[in-house]
């Protein structure tokens, strides 16, 4: 290989290497998937931005109560000064037109305006802080919803993945039996029907595996969408269903229902607090407000910029605003605010009843799923024994291939039913933890 070929080979490798690194598969546990969603999910990002916006609103509310300082300047040039007629009594002779302004007028001023008392401002400060807490609680609730969405997508993927592993084992075992039976047939000790039955079973298993593999890829695309990751990312589900079942908290079946652990009720409680602040803010508008102000200006007047004069002016003062009558406008606002608060209160009561119903149903579902899994574990043990016995009988020549085929189908059904029972139990336990506010 000459020098030019070496360079071309090296260049091709350097181009391919970043693609190789980029396509490295990512092992993804359920917890890792949740953490990835917390970082990349656009709904969570939007909720975080709303928290930042609430922080900015607090500063905005504070600024309205701080002294406001402004400066201004102006210059005016009269190319024709205004004249005022003066009667003869003022001039001591003939009436005359005189001007009280000069051609050049230059003014610079500084004004200060400050709030002294405004009850609505104090309430607005408290409400803005409560709004920040509401945004933070909304972020926590959004994170809870995203966690639930990730679980709803991840667990079926895990279920399909374990089904694929079991199918691969069954295909491998059946392939061995098929090759063994074909050899026996070629030796003249088995029928063609025995070989055909096994070949058909093997073809059915391969078809089922292909279908499951396509379902797995489709579900993986849904997971990528939920995590907001590129469709080119290679994700590998690595959790184990039995391991997830092993960390279950059995106390959930008897734990006291505490609705305050659910983000929905916490959000509604904060919404009630905001409603109270809204009512208080409207009522505070009945109270007078007091402001103080001050100003200082320096004015120059002259027909030119050498023989004019400077005239300083300064002032201070206070202003009071006392509401007297508004035609019932604020009263109607208070009534509407109270109605809104009552609506939120009704929502909270409904949510509380719904939580108790969810917990009761989830507990019943968990108990049923546990009983079903124990039953299907027993069925699988029985199906295994029957399948092993029929295989021994078949090999010894005292059993038929039909019995083996029937036992094989019963075994596959028992395996599938057990995996479904495990999935149902895991999903029921997660739903119960969600209903109790523990996730």
Coordinates of C-alpha atoms in Angstrom, one line a residue:
X1 CA 0.0 0.0 0.0
X2 CA 1.5 3.3 -1.1
X3 CA 1.5 6.6 0.8
X4 CA -1.5 8.0 -1.1
X5 CA -3.6 4.9 -0.4
X6 CA -2.7 5.2 3.3
X7 CA -3.9 8.8 3.4
X8 CA -7.1 7.9 1.7
X9 CA -7.8 5.1 4.1
X10 CA -7.0 7.3 7.1
X11 CA -9.2 10.0 5.8
X12 CA -12.1 7.6 5.3
X13 CA -11.7 6.2 8.8
X14 CA -11.7 9.7 10.3
X15 CA -14.9 10.5 8.4
X16 CA -16.5 7.2 9.6
X17 CA -15.3 7.4 13.2
X18 CA -17.6 10.3 14.4
X19 CA -20.5 8.4 12.9
X20 CA -19.5 5.3 14.7
X21 CA -19.2 7.1 18.0
X22 CA -22.5 8.9 17.4
X23 CA -24.3 5.6 16.8
X24 CA -23.1 3.9 19.9
X25 CA -26.2 2.4 21.7
X26 CA -27.4 4.0 24.9
X27 CA -28.4 1.6 27.7
X28 CA -31.6 3.0 29.1
X29 CA -33.1 2.1 32.5
X30 CA -36.5 3.4 33.5
X31 CA -35.0 6.0 35.8
X32 CA -32.5 7.1 33.2
X33 CA -35.3 7.6 30.7
X34 CA -37.2 9.7 33.2
X35 CA -34.1 11.8 33.9
X36 CA -33.5 12.3 30.2
X37 CA -37.2 13.4 29.8
X38 CA -36.8 15.9 32.6
X39 CA -33.9 17.5 30.6
X40 CA -35.2 17.4 27.1
X41 CA -39.0 17.3 27.3
X42 CA -40.4 20.6 25.9
X43 CA -43.3 20.6 28.3
X44 CA -41.0 20.5 31.3
X45 CA -38.8 23.2 29.6
X46 CA -41.8 25.4 29.1
X47 CA -42.8 25.0 32.8
X48 CA -39.3 26.0 33.8
X49 CA -39.5 29.1 31.7
X50 CA -42.8 30.0 33.4
X51 CA -41.0 29.8 36.8
X52 CA -38.4 32.3 35.5
X53 CA -41.2 34.5 34.2
X54 CA -42.8 34.4 37.6
X55 CA -39.5 35.5 39.2
X56 CA -39.4 38.4 36.7
X57 CA -42.9 39.4 37.6
X58 CA -41.9 39.7 41.3
X59 CA -39.2 42.2 40.4
X60 CA -41.7 43.9 38.1
X61 CA -44.2 44.2 41.0
X62 CA -41.5 45.5 43.3
X63 CA -40.4 48.2 40.9
X64 CA -43.8 49.9 40.8
X65 CA -43.5 50.8 44.5
X66 CA -40.0 52.2 44.3
X67 CA -39.3 55.9 43.6
X68 CA -39.5 56.7 39.9
X69 CA -36.8 59.2 38.8
X70 CA -36.9 60.8 35.4
X71 CA -35.0 63.6 33.6
X72 CA -36.1 65.7 30.7
X73 CA -34.7 68.5 28.6
X74 CA -36.1 70.7 25.9
X75 CA -35.0 73.6 23.6
X76 CA -37.3 76.0 21.9
X77 CA -36.4 78.7 19.4
X78 CA -38.9 81.4 18.5
X79 CA -38.3 82.7 15.0
X80 CA -41.2 85.0 15.7
X81 CA -42.0 85.7 19.4
X82 CA -45.6 85.9 20.5
X83 CA -46.9 89.4 21.3
X84 CA -49.4 90.4 23.9
X85 CA -51.3 93.7 23.5
X86 CA -51.2 96.0 26.5
X87 CA -53.8 98.8 26.8
X88 CA -52.8 102.4 27.3
X89 CA -53.5 102.2 31.0
X90 CA -50.4 99.9 31.4
X91 CA -48.1 101.8 29.0
X92 CA -48.9 105.3 30.1
X93 CA -49.5 106.3 26.5
X94 CA -50.5 104.5 23.3
X95 CA -51.4 100.8 23.4
X96 CA -48.4 98.6 22.6
X97 CA -47.7 95.0 21.6
X98 CA -45.1 93.5 23.9
X99 CA -43.5 90.0 24.2
X100 CA -42.9 88.2 27.5
X101 CA -40.7 85.5 26.1
X102 CA -37.3 85.6 24.5
X103 CA -36.2 83.8 21.3
X104 CA -34.2 81.0 23.0
X105 CA -35.7 78.8 25.7
X106 CA -33.6 76.0 27.1
X107 CA -35.0 73.8 30.0
X108 CA -33.6 70.9 31.9
X109 CA -35.6 69.1 34.7
X110 CA -35.4 66.2 37.1
X111 CA -38.6 64.7 38.6
X112 CA -39.1 62.2 41.4
X113 CA -42.4 60.4 42.1
X114 CA -42.7 57.9 45.0
X115 CA -45.4 55.8 46.5
X116 CA -46.1 56.5 50.1
X117 CA -49.1 54.2 50.7
X118 CA -51.1 51.9 48.4
X119 CA -52.7 48.8 49.9
X120 CA -53.1 47.3 46.5
X121 CA -49.4 47.3 46.0
X122 CA -48.7 45.3 49.2
X123 CA -51.3 42.7 48.1
X124 CA -49.8 42.6 44.6
X125 CA -46.4 41.8 46.1
X126 CA -47.8 38.9 48.1
X127 CA -49.8 37.7 45.1
X128 CA -46.7 37.8 42.8
X129 CA -44.8 35.6 45.3
X130 CA -47.7 33.2 45.5
X131 CA -47.7 33.1 41.7
X132 CA -44.1 32.1 41.7
X133 CA -44.9 29.3 44.1
X134 CA -47.8 28.3 41.8
X135 CA -45.4 28.2 38.8
X136 CA -43.0 26.0 40.8
X137 CA -45.8 23.6 41.8
X138 CA -47.0 23.6 38.1
X139 CA -43.4 22.6 37.2
X140 CA -43.5 19.7 39.7
X141 CA -46.9 18.6 38.4
X142 CA -45.6 18.7 34.8
X143 CA -42.6 16.6 35.8
X144 CA -45.0 14.1 37.4
X145 CA -47.0 13.9 34.2
X146 CA -43.9 13.4 32.2
X147 CA -42.7 10.7 34.5
X148 CA -46.0 8.9 34.1
X149 CA -45.8 9.3 30.3
X150 CA -42.3 7.8 30.2
X151 CA -43.4 4.9 32.3
X152 CA -46.4 4.3 30.1
X153 CA -44.1 4.1 27.1
X154 CA -41.1 2.3 28.7
X155 CA -43.0 -0.5 30.4
X156 CA -44.6 -1.9 27.2
X157 CA -41.1 -1.7 25.6
X158 CA -39.8 -3.7 28.5
X159 CA -42.6 -6.2 28.2
X160 CA -42.0 -6.7 24.4
X161 CA -38.2 -6.9 25.0
X162 CA -38.7 -9.8 27.5
X163 CA -41.1 -11.5 25.2
X164 CA -38.4 -11.3 22.5
X165 CA -35.9 -12.9 24.8
X166 CA -38.3 -15.7 25.7
X167 CA -39.2 -16.2 22.0
X168 CA -35.5 -16.5 21.1
X169 CA -35.1 -19.2 23.7
X170 CA -38.1 -21.1 22.4
X171 CA -36.9 -20.8 18.9
X172 CA -33.5 -22.1 19.8
X173 CA -35.0 -25.1 21.8
X174 CA -37.5 -25.8 19.0
X175 CA -34.8 -25.6 16.4
X176 CA -32.8 -28.2 18.3
X177 CA -35.8 -30.5 18.5
X178 CA -36.6 -29.9 14.8
X179 CA -33.0 -30.9 13.8
X180 CA -33.1 -33.9 16.1
X181 CA -36.5 -35.1 14.7
X182 CA -35.4 -34.6 11.1
X183 CA -32.3 -36.7 11.8
X184 CA -34.5 -39.4 13.4
X185 CA -36.8 -39.2 10.3
X186 CA -33.9 -39.6 7.9
X187 CA -32.9 -42.7 10.0
X188 CA -36.4 -44.1 9.4
X189 CA -37.6 -43.8 13.0
X190 CA -40.0 -40.9 12.6
X191 CA -42.7 -39.8 10.2
X192 CA -42.7 -36.9 7.8
X193 CA -45.7 -35.5 9.7
X194 CA -43.6 -35.1 12.8
X195 CA -41.0 -33.0 10.9
X196 CA -43.7 -31.0 9.3
X197 CA -45.4 -30.1 12.6
X198 CA -42.2 -28.9 14.1
X199 CA -41.3 -27.0 11.0
X200 CA -44.7 -25.3 11.1
X201 CA -44.4 -24.4 14.8
X202 CA -40.9 -23.0 14.1
X203 CA -42.2 -20.9 11.2
X204 CA -45.0 -19.6 13.4
X205 CA -42.5 -18.6 16.2
X206 CA -40.3 -16.8 13.7
X207 CA -43.3 -15.0 12.3
X208 CA -44.4 -14.0 15.8
X209 CA -40.9 -12.8 16.5
X210 CA -40.7 -10.6 13.4
X211 CA -44.1 -9.0 14.3
X212 CA -42.9 -8.4 17.9
X213 CA -39.6 -6.9 16.6
X214 CA -41.6 -4.4 14.5
X215 CA -43.8 -3.5 17.5
X216 CA -40.6 -3.0 19.5
X217 CA -39.2 -0.5 16.9
X218 CA -42.5 1.4 16.8
X219 CA -42.7 1.6 20.6
X220 CA -39.0 2.7 20.6
X221 CA -39.9 5.6 18.3
X222 CA -42.7 6.6 20.6
X223 CA -40.2 6.6 23.5
X224 CA -37.7 8.8 21.5
X225 CA -40.6 11.2 20.8
X226 CA -41.5 11.3 24.5
X227 CA -37.8 11.9 25.5
X228 CA -37.4 14.4 22.7
X229 CA -34.3 12.7 21.4
X230 CA -33.3 12.3 17.7
X231 CA -34.9 9.4 15.9
X232 CA -31.3 8.3 15.0
X233 CA -30.4 7.7 18.7
X234 CA -29.9 4.0 19.4
X235 CA -31.6 3.2 22.7
X236 CA -31.4 -0.2 24.4
X237 CA -33.9 -1.1 27.2
X238 CA -31.9 -2.7 30.0
X239 CA -34.2 -2.9 33.0
X240 CA -35.5 -6.2 34.3
X241 CA -39.2 -6.6 35.1
X242 CA -38.6 -8.9 38.0
X243 CA -36.0 -6.4 39.5
X244 CA -38.6 -3.6 39.2
X245 CA -41.2 -5.8 40.9
X246 CA -38.7 -6.6 43.7
X247 CA -38.5 -3.0 44.9
X248 CA -42.3 -2.7 45.4
X249 CA -43.4 -1.1 48.7
X250 CA -46.0 -3.5 50.2
X251 CA -47.1 -0.8 52.7
X252 CA -48.9 0.9 49.8
X253 CA -51.7 -1.5 50.2
X254 CA -52.5 -0.3 53.7
X255 CA -51.1 3.2 53.7
X256 CA -53.3 6.1 54.7
X257 CA -54.5 8.2 51.8
X258 CA -52.9 11.7 52.1
X259 CA -54.3 13.9 49.3
X260 CA -51.7 16.6 50.1
X261 CA -49.1 14.4 48.4
X262 CA -50.9 14.7 45.1
X263 CA -49.6 17.6 43.0
X264 CA -53.2 18.3 41.7
X265 CA -54.5 19.1 45.2
X266 CA -51.4 21.2 46.0
X267 CA -51.9 23.2 42.8
X268 CA -55.5 23.8 43.6
X269 CA -54.7 24.9 47.2
X270 CA -52.3 27.4 45.7
X271 CA -54.9 28.5 43.3
X272 CA -57.3 29.1 46.2
X273 CA -54.6 31.2 47.9
X274 CA -54.2 33.3 44.6
X275 CA -58.0 33.7 44.5
X276 CA -57.9 35.1 48.1
X277 CA -55.2 37.5 47.1
X278 CA -57.3 38.6 44.1
X279 CA -60.3 39.3 46.3
X280 CA -58.1 41.2 48.8
X281 CA -56.5 43.2 46.0
X282 CA -59.9 44.3 44.7
X283 CA -61.1 45.3 48.1
X284 CA -57.9 47.3 48.8
X285 CA -58.9 49.6 45.9
X286 CA -61.5 51.1 48.2
X287 CA -58.7 52.5 50.4
X288 CA -57.0 55.8 49.6
X289 CA -53.5 55.9 48.1
X290 CA -50.9 58.5 48.8
X291 CA -47.9 59.5 46.6
X292 CA -45.2 62.1 47.0
X293 CA -43.4 63.9 44.2
X294 CA -40.6 66.5 43.7
X295 CA -39.0 68.3 40.8
X296 CA -36.3 70.7 40.0
X297 CA -35.7 72.5 36.7
X298 CA -33.3 75.0 35.3
X299 CA -34.5 77.3 32.5
X300 CA -32.6 79.6 30.3
X301 CA -34.2 82.5 28.3
X302 CA -32.5 84.9 26.0
X303 CA -32.5 86.3 22.5
X304 CA -29.0 84.9 22.2
X305 CA -26.8 82.6 24.3
X306 CA -24.7 85.4 26.0
X307 CA -27.1 88.0 27.4
X308 CA -29.9 85.7 28.6
X309 CA -30.7 84.6 32.2
X310 CA -31.1 81.3 34.1
X311 CA -34.2 80.7 36.1
X312 CA -34.2 77.8 38.6
X313 CA -37.4 76.2 39.8
X314 CA -38.0 73.6 42.5
X315 CA -41.1 72.0 44.0
X316 CA -42.3 69.2 46.3
X317 CA -45.8 67.9 46.9
X318 CA -48.1 65.0 47.7
X319 CA -51.2 63.7 46.0
X320 CA -54.0 61.6 47.5
X321 CA -56.5 59.5 45.6
X322 CA -59.7 58.7 47.5
X323 CA -62.2 56.5 45.8
X324 CA -65.8 57.6 46.5
X325 CA -68.2 56.0 44.1
X326 CA -67.7 53.8 41.0
X327 CA -71.2 52.7 40.3
X328 CA -70.6 49.3 41.9
X329 CA -67.7 48.3 39.6
X330 CA -65.4 47.0 42.3
X331 CA -68.2 45.3 44.1
X332 CA -69.1 43.3 41.0
X333 CA -65.4 42.4 40.6
X334 CA -65.3 41.1 44.2
X335 CA -68.4 39.0 43.5
X336 CA -66.9 37.5 40.4
X337 CA -63.6 36.8 42.2
X338 CA -65.6 35.0 44.9
X339 CA -67.4 32.9 42.3
X340 CA -64.1 32.0 40.7
X341 CA -62.8 30.9 44.2
X342 CA -65.9 28.8 44.8
X343 CA -65.3 27.1 41.4
X344 CA -61.8 26.2 42.4
X345 CA -63.0 24.9 45.7
X346 CA -65.5 22.6 44.0
X347 CA -62.7 21.3 41.7
X348 CA -60.6 20.5 44.8
X349 CA -63.4 18.6 46.5
X350 CA -64.0 16.6 43.3
X351 CA -60.3 15.9 42.9
X352 CA -60.1 14.7 46.6
X353 CA -63.0 12.3 46.0
X354 CA -61.4 11.1 42.8
X355 CA -58.1 10.4 44.5
X356 CA -59.8 8.2 47.1
X357 CA -61.5 6.3 44.3
X358 CA -58.3 6.0 42.3
X359 CA -56.5 4.6 45.4
X360 CA -59.2 2.1 46.2
X361 CA -59.4 0.9 42.6
X362 CA -55.6 0.7 42.3
X363 CA -55.3 -1.4 45.5
X364 CA -57.9 -3.8 44.2
X365 CA -56.1 -4.0 40.8
X366 CA -52.8 -4.7 42.6
X367 CA -54.3 -7.5 44.7
X368 CA -55.9 -9.1 41.7
X369 CA -52.7 -8.9 39.7
X370 CA -50.7 -10.5 42.5
X371 CA -53.2 -13.4 42.7
X372 CA -53.2 -13.8 39.0
X373 CA -49.4 -13.8 38.8
X374 CA -49.1 -16.5 41.6
X375 CA -51.7 -18.6 39.7
X376 CA -49.8 -18.3 36.4
X377 CA -46.5 -19.1 37.9
X378 CA -48.1 -22.4 39.1
X379 CA -49.5 -23.0 35.6
X380 CA -46.1 -22.4 34.0
X381 CA -44.4 -25.0 36.4
X382 CA -47.1 -27.5 35.4
X383 CA -46.7 -26.7 31.7
X384 CA -43.0 -27.2 31.9
X385 CA -43.4 -30.6 33.6
X386 CA -45.9 -31.7 30.9
X387 CA -43.7 -30.5 28.1
X388 CA -40.6 -32.2 29.5
X389 CA -42.5 -35.4 30.1
X390 CA -44.0 -35.5 26.5
X391 CA -40.5 -34.9 25.1
X392 CA -39.1 -37.8 27.1
X393 CA -42.0 -40.0 26.0
X394 CA -41.5 -39.0 22.4
X395 CA -37.8 -39.7 22.4
X396 CA -38.4 -43.1 23.9
X397 CA -41.0 -43.9 21.3
X398 CA -44.0 -44.1 23.6
X399 CA -45.4 -40.7 22.8
X400 CA -46.6 -38.9 19.6
X401 CA -45.5 -35.7 18.0
X402 CA -49.0 -34.4 18.4
X403 CA -48.7 -34.6 22.2
X404 CA -45.4 -32.8 22.0
X405 CA -46.9 -30.1 19.8
X406 CA -49.9 -29.6 22.2
X407 CA -47.6 -29.5 25.2
X408 CA -45.3 -27.0 23.4
X409 CA -48.3 -24.7 22.6
X410 CA -49.5 -24.9 26.2
X411 CA -46.0 -24.0 27.4
X412 CA -45.8 -21.0 25.2
X413 CA -49.2 -19.9 26.3
X414 CA -48.2 -20.3 30.0
X415 CA -45.0 -18.3 29.4
X416 CA -46.9 -15.5 27.7
X417 CA -49.6 -15.4 30.4
X418 CA -47.0 -15.2 33.1
X419 CA -45.1 -12.3 31.4
X420 CA -48.5 -10.5 30.9
X421 CA -49.3 -11.1 34.6
X422 CA -45.9 -9.7 35.7
X423 CA -46.4 -6.7 33.5
X424 CA -50.0 -6.1 34.8
X425 CA -48.7 -6.3 38.4
X426 CA -45.9 -3.9 37.8
X427 CA -48.2 -1.5 36.0
X428 CA -50.8 -1.8 38.8
X429 CA -48.1 -1.1 41.5
X430 CA -46.9 2.0 39.7
X431 CA -50.4 3.2 39.3
X432 CA -51.0 2.7 43.0
X433 CA -47.9 4.7 43.9
X434 CA -49.0 7.4 41.5
X435 CA -52.5 7.5 43.1
X436 CA -50.9 7.8 46.5
X437 CA -48.7 10.6 45.3
X438 CA -45.5 8.6 46.0
X439 CA -44.1 9.0 42.4

